[in-house]
Coordinates of C-alpha atoms in Angstrom, one line a residue:
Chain X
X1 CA 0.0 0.0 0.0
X2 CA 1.1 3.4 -1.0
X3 CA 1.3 6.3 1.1
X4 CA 2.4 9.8 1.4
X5 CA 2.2 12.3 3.7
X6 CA 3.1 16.3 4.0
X7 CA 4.9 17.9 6.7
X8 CA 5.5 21.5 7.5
X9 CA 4.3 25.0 8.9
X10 CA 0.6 25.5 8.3
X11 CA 1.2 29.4 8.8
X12 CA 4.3 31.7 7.2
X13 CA 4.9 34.8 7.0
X14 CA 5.2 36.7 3.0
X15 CA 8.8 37.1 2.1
X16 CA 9.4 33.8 4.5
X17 CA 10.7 30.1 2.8
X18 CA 8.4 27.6 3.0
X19 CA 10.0 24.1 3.8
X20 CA 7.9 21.2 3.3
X21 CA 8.4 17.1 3.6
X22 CA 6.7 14.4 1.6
X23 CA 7.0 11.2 3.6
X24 CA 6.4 8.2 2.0
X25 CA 6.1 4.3 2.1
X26 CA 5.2 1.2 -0.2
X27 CA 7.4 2.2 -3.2
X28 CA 10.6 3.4 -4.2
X29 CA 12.2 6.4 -5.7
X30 CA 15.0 4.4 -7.3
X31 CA 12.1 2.3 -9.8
X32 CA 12.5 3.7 -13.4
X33 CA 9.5 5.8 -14.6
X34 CA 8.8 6.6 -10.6
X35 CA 8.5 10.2 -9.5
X36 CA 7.2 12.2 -6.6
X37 CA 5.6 15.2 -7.5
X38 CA 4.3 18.6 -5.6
X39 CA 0.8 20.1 -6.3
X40 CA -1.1 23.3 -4.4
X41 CA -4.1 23.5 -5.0
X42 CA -5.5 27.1 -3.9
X43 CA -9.0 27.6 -1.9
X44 CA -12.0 26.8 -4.7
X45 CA -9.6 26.3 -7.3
X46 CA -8.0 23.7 -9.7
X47 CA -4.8 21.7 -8.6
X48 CA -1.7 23.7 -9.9
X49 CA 1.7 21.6 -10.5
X50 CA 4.8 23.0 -8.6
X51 CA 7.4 20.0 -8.9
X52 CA 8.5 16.6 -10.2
X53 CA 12.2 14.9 -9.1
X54 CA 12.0 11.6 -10.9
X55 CA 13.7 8.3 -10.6
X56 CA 16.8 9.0 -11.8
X57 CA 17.2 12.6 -9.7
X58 CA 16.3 14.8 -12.7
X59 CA 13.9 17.5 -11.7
X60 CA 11.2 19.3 -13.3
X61 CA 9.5 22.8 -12.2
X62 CA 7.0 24.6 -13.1
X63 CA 8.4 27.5 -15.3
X64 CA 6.2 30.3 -13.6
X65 CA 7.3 29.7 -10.4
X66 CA 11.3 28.0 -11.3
X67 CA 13.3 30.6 -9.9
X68 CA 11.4 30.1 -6.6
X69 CA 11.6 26.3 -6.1
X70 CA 13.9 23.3 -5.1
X71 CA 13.3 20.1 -4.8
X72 CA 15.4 17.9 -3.4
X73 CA 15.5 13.5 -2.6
X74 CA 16.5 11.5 0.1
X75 CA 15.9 8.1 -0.8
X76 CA 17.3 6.6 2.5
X77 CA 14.6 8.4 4.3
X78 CA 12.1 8.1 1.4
X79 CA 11.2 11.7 1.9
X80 CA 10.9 14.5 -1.0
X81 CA 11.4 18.1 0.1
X82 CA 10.3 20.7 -1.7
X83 CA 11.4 24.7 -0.7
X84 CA 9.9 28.0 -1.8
X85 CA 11.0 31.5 -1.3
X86 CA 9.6 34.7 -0.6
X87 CA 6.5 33.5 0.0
X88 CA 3.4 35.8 -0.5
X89 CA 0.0 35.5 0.4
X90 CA -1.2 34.5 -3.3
X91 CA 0.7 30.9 -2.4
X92 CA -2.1 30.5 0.3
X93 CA -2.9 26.7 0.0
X94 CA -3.2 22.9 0.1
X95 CA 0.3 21.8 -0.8
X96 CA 0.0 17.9 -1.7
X97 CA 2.7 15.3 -2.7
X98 CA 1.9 12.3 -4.9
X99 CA 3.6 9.5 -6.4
X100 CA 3.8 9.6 -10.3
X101 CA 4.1 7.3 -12.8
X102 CA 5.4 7.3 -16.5
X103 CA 2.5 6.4 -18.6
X104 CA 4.5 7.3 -21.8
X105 CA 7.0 9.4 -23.4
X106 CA 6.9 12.7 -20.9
X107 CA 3.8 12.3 -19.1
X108 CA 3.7 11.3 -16.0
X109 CA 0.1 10.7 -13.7
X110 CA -0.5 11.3 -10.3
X111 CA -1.3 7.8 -8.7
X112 CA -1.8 8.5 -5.6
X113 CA -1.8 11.7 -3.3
X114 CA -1.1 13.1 0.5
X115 CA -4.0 14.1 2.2
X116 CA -2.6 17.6 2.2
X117 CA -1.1 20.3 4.0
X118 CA -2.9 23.9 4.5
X119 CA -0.4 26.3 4.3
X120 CA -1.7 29.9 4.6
X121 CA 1.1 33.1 4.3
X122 CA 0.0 35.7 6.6
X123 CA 1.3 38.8 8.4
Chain R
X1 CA -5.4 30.5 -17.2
X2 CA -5.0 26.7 -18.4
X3 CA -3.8 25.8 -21.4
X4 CA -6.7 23.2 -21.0
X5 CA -10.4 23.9 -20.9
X6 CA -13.4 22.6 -19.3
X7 CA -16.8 23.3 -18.5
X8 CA -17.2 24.9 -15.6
X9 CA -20.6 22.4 -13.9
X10 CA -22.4 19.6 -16.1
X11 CA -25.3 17.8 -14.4
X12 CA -27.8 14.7 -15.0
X13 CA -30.2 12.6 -13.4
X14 CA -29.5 9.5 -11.0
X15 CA -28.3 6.9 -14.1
X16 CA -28.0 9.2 -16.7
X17 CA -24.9 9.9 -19.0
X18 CA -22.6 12.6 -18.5
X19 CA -19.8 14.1 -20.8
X20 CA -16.9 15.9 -19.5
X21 CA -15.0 17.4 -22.0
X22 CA -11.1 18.9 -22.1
X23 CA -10.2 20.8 -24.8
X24 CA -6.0 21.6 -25.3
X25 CA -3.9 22.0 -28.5
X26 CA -1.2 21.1 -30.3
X27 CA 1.2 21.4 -27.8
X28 CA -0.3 19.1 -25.5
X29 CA -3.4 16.8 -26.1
X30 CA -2.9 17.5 -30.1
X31 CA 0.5 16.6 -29.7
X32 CA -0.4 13.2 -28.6
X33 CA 0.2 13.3 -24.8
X34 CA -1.4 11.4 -22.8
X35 CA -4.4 12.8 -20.6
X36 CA -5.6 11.5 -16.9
X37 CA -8.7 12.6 -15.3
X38 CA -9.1 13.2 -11.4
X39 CA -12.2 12.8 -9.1
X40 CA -12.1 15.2 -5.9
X41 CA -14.8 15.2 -3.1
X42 CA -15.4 18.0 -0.3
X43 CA -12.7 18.1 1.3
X44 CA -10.3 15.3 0.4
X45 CA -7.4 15.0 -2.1
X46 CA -8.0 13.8 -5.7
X47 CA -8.1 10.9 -6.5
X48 CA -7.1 9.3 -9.6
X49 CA -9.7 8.3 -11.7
X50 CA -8.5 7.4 -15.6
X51 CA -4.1 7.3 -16.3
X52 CA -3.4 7.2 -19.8
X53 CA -6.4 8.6 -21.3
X54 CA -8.5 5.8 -21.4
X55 CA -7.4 3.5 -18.4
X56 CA -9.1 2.8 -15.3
X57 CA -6.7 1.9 -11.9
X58 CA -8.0 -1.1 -9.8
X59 CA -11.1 -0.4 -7.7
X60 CA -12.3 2.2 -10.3
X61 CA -16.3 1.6 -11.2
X62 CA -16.6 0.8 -14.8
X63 CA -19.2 3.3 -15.7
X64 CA -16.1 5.8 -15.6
X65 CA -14.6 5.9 -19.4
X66 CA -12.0 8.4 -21.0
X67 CA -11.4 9.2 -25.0
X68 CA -9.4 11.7 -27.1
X69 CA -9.9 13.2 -29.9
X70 CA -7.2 15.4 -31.9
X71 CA -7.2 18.6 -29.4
X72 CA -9.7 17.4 -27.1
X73 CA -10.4 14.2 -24.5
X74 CA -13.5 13.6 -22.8
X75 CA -14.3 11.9 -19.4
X76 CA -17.5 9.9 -19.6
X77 CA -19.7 8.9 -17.0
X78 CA -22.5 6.4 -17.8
X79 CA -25.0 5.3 -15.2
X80 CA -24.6 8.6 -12.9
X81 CA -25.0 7.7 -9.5
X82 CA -25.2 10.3 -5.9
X83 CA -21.6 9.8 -5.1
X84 CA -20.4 10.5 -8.7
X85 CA -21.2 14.2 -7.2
X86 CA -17.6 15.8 -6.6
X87 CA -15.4 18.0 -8.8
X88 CA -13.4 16.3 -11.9
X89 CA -9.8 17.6 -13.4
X90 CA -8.2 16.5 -16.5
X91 CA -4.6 16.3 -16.8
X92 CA -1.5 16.3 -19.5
X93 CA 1.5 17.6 -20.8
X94 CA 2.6 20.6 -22.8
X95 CA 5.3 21.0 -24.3
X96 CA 5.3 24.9 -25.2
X97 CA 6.2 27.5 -23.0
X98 CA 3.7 26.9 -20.0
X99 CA 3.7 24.5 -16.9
X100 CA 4.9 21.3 -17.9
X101 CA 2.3 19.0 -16.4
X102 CA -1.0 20.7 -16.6
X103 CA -4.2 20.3 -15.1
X104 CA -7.7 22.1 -16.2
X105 CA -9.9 24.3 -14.3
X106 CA -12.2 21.6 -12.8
X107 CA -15.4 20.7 -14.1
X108 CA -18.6 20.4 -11.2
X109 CA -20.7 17.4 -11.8
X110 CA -24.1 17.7 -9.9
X111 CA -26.6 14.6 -9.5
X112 CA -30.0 16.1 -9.8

């Protein structure tokens, strides 16, 4: 059984970094065409990909928001950890992890997902 | 803004058929990517419901079925039932200049 779960503040302030942990069991980020991947999802609004840090260590961002994001592996751990700077209060929301799978050529799915962590960037 | 497109609510009677469509381009669903589609209740975290455009995982009821067509992919629902009620996401790549993995706006299905 797959699972995955987010760590972190729930509450930052703007211009703060926001550190947060996907722990995970029941697979491993050393299978080919595995990945672990970072979505936000914003109060009453669609799911919005941040990050992807694959099998093999490459990484993917999301271009609008690159410059403001690292993701990083530790495999003995099993945990994925995914920073963002100067956080604003526009970045107000769920953050979820999931583990993704290749289903061809560059698109990887979301299997399954965190429950979710509220993160809200207040003053 | 998405680079995909759905309608914002569809709705039908207990055991009806639903369409939910997601419309792209050429630099995603036209360009052959795959697409996935996402259930999400109140409150909980979505939940995949087709991978590979037209695939179902384990446990998934058979009255859920996915398609593409050149630009566009289309989540079906036949049979609609109470719990079908919850909000539905479709999901791909692009390859131009936005996000890489891209979902839609959501589209609100409401058993009448």
């Amino acid at each position: 059984q797959i699972t995955l779960k987010e760590s972190g503040p729930t509450l930052v302030k703007p211009t703060q970094t926001l550190t947060l942990t996907c722990t995970f069991s029941g697979f491993s980020l050393t299978t080919s065409e595995v990945g672990v991947g970072w979505i936000r999802q914003p109060p009453g609004k669609a799911p919005e990909w941040l990050a992807l840090i694959y099998w093999d260590a490459d990484k993917r961002y999301s271009p609008s928001l690159k410059s403001r994001l690292t993701i990083t592996k530790d495999t003995s751990k099993n945990q994925v950890v995914l920073t963002m700077t100067n956080m604003d209060p526009v970045d107000t929301a769920t953050y979820y992890c999931a583990h993704s799978i290749n289903s061809g050529s560059y698109t990887y799915y979301f299997e399954s997902w965190g429950q979710g962590t509220l993160v809200t960037v207040s003053s | 803004q998405s680079v995909l497109t759905q309608p914002p609510s569809v709705s039908g009677a207990p055991g009806q058929r639903v369409t939910i469509s997601c419309t792209g381009s050429s630099s995603n669903i036209g360009a052959g990517f795959d697409v996935h589609w996402y259930q999400q209740l109140p409150g909980t975290a979505p939940k995949l419901l087709i991978f590979g455009t037209t695939n179902r995982p384990a446990g998934v009821p058979d009255r859920f079925s996915g398609s593409k067509y050149g630009t566009s992919a289309s989540l079906v629902i036949t049979g609609l039932q109470a719990e079908d009620e919850a909000d539905y996401y479709c999901q791909s790549y692009d390859s131009g200049l936005t996000d890489f993995h891209v979902f839609g706006p959501g589209t609100k299905v409401t058993v009448l």
